[in-house]
Amino acid sequence: LVMIEERISEVIEILCGAQADAGKFDAGNASAGTRIRKSAQDAVHALKDLRKTVSEVKNDRKNQ
């Protein structure tokens, strides 16, 4: 069984991990910007997967 709450927690962890780099980027560290962009892309992929999973579960429940 897919735990949606766990998936959301994973996305939150990705974004919280990027938060420290955000401060570094604001201070002028360009490498931190690269890490933020990677984290943002990872979050996008995780959210798309989450959205797909929620839709599948919802449709499965509707068809039962």
CSV table of N, CA and C in Angstrom, one decimal:
chain,number,residue,atom,x,y,z
A,1,LEU,N,0.8,-1.2,0.0
A,1,LEU,CA,0.0,0.0,0.0
A,1,LEU,C,0.9,1.2,0.0
A,2,VAL,N,0.5,2.2,-0.8
A,2,VAL,CA,1.3,3.4,-0.9
A,2,VAL,C,0.9,4.4,0.2
A,3,MET,N,1.9,4.9,0.9
A,3,MET,CA,1.6,5.8,2.0
A,3,MET,C,1.8,7.3,1.4
A,4,ILE,N,0.7,8.0,1.2
A,4,ILE,CA,0.8,9.3,0.6
A,4,ILE,C,1.5,10.2,1.6
A,5,GLU,N,1.2,10.1,2.9
A,5,GLU,CA,1.9,10.9,3.9
A,5,GLU,C,3.4,10.8,3.8
A,6,GLU,N,3.9,9.6,3.6
A,6,GLU,CA,5.4,9.4,3.5
A,6,GLU,C,5.9,10.1,2.3
A,7,ARG,N,5.2,10.1,1.2
A,7,ARG,CA,5.6,10.7,-0.1
A,7,ARG,C,5.7,12.2,0.1
A,8,ILE,N,4.7,12.8,0.8
A,8,ILE,CA,4.7,14.2,1.1
A,8,ILE,C,5.9,14.6,2.0
A,9,SER,N,6.2,13.8,3.0
A,9,SER,CA,7.3,14.0,3.8
A,9,SER,C,8.6,14.0,3.1
A,10,GLU,N,8.7,13.1,2.1
A,10,GLU,CA,9.9,13.1,1.2
A,10,GLU,C,10.1,14.4,0.5
A,11,VAL,N,9.1,14.9,0.0
A,11,VAL,CA,9.1,16.2,-0.8
A,11,VAL,C,9.6,17.3,0.2
A,12,ILE,N,9.0,17.3,1.4
A,12,ILE,CA,9.3,18.3,2.4
A,12,ILE,C,10.8,18.2,2.8
A,13,GLU,N,11.3,17.0,2.9
A,13,GLU,CA,12.7,16.8,3.2
A,13,GLU,C,13.6,17.4,2.1
A,14,ILE,N,13.2,17.1,0.9
A,14,ILE,CA,14.0,17.7,-0.2
A,14,ILE,C,14.1,19.2,-0.1
A,15,LEU,N,13.0,19.8,0.1
A,15,LEU,CA,12.9,21.3,0.1
A,15,LEU,C,13.6,21.8,1.4
A,16,CYS,N,13.5,21.2,2.5
A,16,CYS,CA,14.2,21.6,3.7
A,16,CYS,C,15.7,21.5,3.5
A,17,GLY,N,16.1,20.5,2.8
A,17,GLY,CA,17.5,20.3,2.6
A,17,GLY,C,18.1,21.4,1.7
A,18,ALA,N,17.3,22.0,0.9
A,18,ALA,CA,17.7,23.1,0.0
A,18,ALA,C,17.7,24.4,0.7
A,19,GLN,N,17.1,24.5,1.9
A,19,GLN,CA,17.0,25.7,2.6
A,19,GLN,C,18.3,26.3,3.0
A,20,ALA,N,19.2,25.4,3.5
A,20,ALA,CA,20.6,25.9,3.9
A,20,ALA,C,21.3,26.5,2.7
A,21,ASP,N,21.2,25.8,1.5
A,21,ASP,CA,21.8,26.3,0.3
A,21,ASP,C,21.2,27.6,-0.1
A,22,ALA,N,20.0,27.9,0.2
A,22,ALA,CA,19.3,29.1,-0.2
A,22,ALA,C,20.0,30.3,0.4
A,23,GLY,N,20.4,30.2,1.7
A,23,GLY,CA,21.1,31.2,2.4
A,23,GLY,C,22.5,31.4,1.8
A,24,LYS,N,23.1,30.4,1.5
A,24,LYS,CA,24.5,30.5,0.8
A,24,LYS,C,24.4,31.1,-0.5
A,25,PHE,N,23.3,30.8,-1.3
A,25,PHE,CA,23.1,31.4,-2.6
A,25,PHE,C,22.9,32.9,-2.5
A,26,ASP,N,22.0,33.2,-1.5
A,26,ASP,CA,21.7,34.7,-1.3
A,26,ASP,C,23.0,35.4,-0.9
A,27,ALA,N,23.9,34.8,-0.3
A,27,ALA,CA,25.2,35.4,0.1
A,27,ALA,C,26.2,35.4,-1.1
A,28,GLY,N,25.8,34.9,-2.2
A,28,GLY,CA,26.7,35.0,-3.4
A,28,GLY,C,27.4,33.7,-3.8
A,29,ASN,N,27.1,32.5,-3.2
A,29,ASN,CA,27.7,31.3,-3.5
A,29,ASN,C,26.9,30.7,-4.7
A,30,ALA,N,27.6,30.7,-5.9
A,30,ALA,CA,26.9,30.2,-7.1
A,30,ALA,C,26.7,28.7,-7.1
A,31,SER,N,27.6,28.0,-6.5
A,31,SER,CA,27.5,26.5,-6.4
A,31,SER,C,26.3,26.1,-5.6
A,32,ALA,N,25.9,26.9,-4.7
A,32,ALA,CA,24.7,26.6,-3.9
A,32,ALA,C,23.5,26.7,-4.8
A,33,GLY,N,23.5,27.6,-5.8
A,33,GLY,CA,22.4,27.7,-6.7
A,33,GLY,C,22.2,26.5,-7.5
A,34,THR,N,23.3,25.8,-7.9
A,34,THR,CA,23.2,24.6,-8.7
A,34,THR,C,22.6,23.5,-7.8
A,35,ARG,N,22.9,23.4,-6.6
A,35,ARG,CA,22.3,22.4,-5.7
A,35,ARG,C,20.8,22.7,-5.4
A,36,ILE,N,20.5,24.0,-5.4
A,36,ILE,CA,19.1,24.3,-5.2
A,36,ILE,C,18.3,23.9,-6.4
A,37,ARG,N,18.8,24.2,-7.6
A,37,ARG,CA,18.1,23.8,-8.8
A,37,ARG,C,17.9,22.3,-8.9
A,38,LYS,N,18.9,21.5,-8.5
A,38,LYS,CA,18.8,20.1,-8.5
A,38,LYS,C,17.7,19.6,-7.5
A,39,SER,N,17.7,20.2,-6.3
A,39,SER,CA,16.7,19.9,-5.3
A,39,SER,C,15.3,20.3,-5.8
A,40,ALA,N,15.2,21.4,-6.5
A,40,ALA,CA,13.9,21.8,-7.0
A,40,ALA,C,13.4,20.8,-8.1
A,41,GLN,N,14.3,20.4,-8.9
A,41,GLN,CA,14.0,19.4,-9.9
A,41,GLN,C,13.6,18.1,-9.3
A,42,ASP,N,14.3,17.6,-8.3
A,42,ASP,CA,13.9,16.4,-7.5
A,42,ASP,C,12.5,16.5,-6.9
A,43,ALA,N,12.2,17.7,-6.4
A,43,ALA,CA,10.9,17.9,-5.8
A,43,ALA,C,9.8,17.9,-6.8
A,44,VAL,N,10.1,18.5,-8.0
A,44,VAL,CA,9.1,18.5,-9.1
A,44,VAL,C,8.8,17.0,-9.5
A,45,HIS,N,9.8,16.2,-9.7
A,45,HIS,CA,9.6,14.8,-10.0
A,45,HIS,C,8.8,14.1,-9.0
A,46,ALA,N,9.2,14.3,-7.7
A,46,ALA,CA,8.5,13.6,-6.6
A,46,ALA,C,7.1,14.0,-6.5
A,47,LEU,N,6.8,15.3,-6.8
A,47,LEU,CA,5.4,15.8,-6.7
A,47,LEU,C,4.6,15.3,-7.9
A,48,LYS,N,5.2,15.2,-9.1
A,48,LYS,CA,4.5,14.6,-10.2
A,48,LYS,C,4.1,13.1,-9.9
A,49,ASP,N,5.1,12.4,-9.4
A,49,ASP,CA,4.8,11.0,-9.0
A,49,ASP,C,3.7,10.9,-7.9
A,50,LEU,N,3.8,11.8,-7.0
A,50,LEU,CA,2.8,11.8,-5.9
A,50,LEU,C,1.4,12.1,-6.5
A,51,ARG,N,1.3,13.0,-7.4
A,51,ARG,CA,0.0,13.4,-8.0
A,51,ARG,C,-0.5,12.2,-8.8
A,52,LYS,N,0.3,11.5,-9.5
A,52,LYS,CA,-0.1,10.3,-10.3
A,52,LYS,C,-0.6,9.2,-9.4
A,53,THR,N,0.1,9.0,-8.3
A,53,THR,CA,-0.2,8.0,-7.3
A,53,THR,C,-1.6,8.3,-6.7
A,54,VAL,N,-1.8,9.5,-6.3
A,54,VAL,CA,-3.0,9.9,-5.7
A,54,VAL,C,-4.2,9.7,-6.6
A,55,SER,N,-4.0,10.1,-7.9
A,55,SER,CA,-5.1,9.9,-8.9
A,55,SER,C,-5.4,8.4,-9.1
A,56,GLU,N,-4.3,7.6,-9.1
A,56,GLU,CA,-4.5,6.1,-9.3
A,56,GLU,C,-5.3,5.5,-8.1
A,57,VAL,N,-4.9,5.9,-6.9
A,57,VAL,CA,-5.6,5.4,-5.7
A,57,VAL,C,-7.0,5.8,-5.7
A,58,LYS,N,-7.2,7.1,-6.0
A,58,LYS,CA,-8.6,7.7,-6.0
A,58,LYS,C,-9.5,6.9,-7.0
A,59,ASN,N,-8.9,6.7,-8.2
A,59,ASN,CA,-9.7,6.0,-9.3
A,59,ASN,C,-10.0,4.5,-8.9
A,60,ASP,N,-9.0,3.9,-8.3
A,60,ASP,CA,-9.1,2.5,-7.8
A,60,ASP,C,-10.3,2.4,-6.8
A,61,ARG,N,-10.3,3.4,-5.9
A,61,ARG,CA,-11.3,3.4,-4.8
A,61,ARG,C,-12.7,3.6,-5.4
A,62,LYS,N,-12.7,4.5,-6.5
A,62,LYS,CA,-14.0,4.8,-7.1
A,62,LYS,C,-14.6,3.5,-7.8
A,63,ASN,N,-13.6,2.7,-8.4
A,63,ASN,CA,-14.1,1.6,-9.2
A,63,ASN,C,-14.4,0.3,-8.3
A,64,GLN,N,-14.2,0.4,-7.0
A,64,GLN,CA,-14.5,-0.8,-6.2
A,64,GLN,C,-15.9,-0.8,-5.7
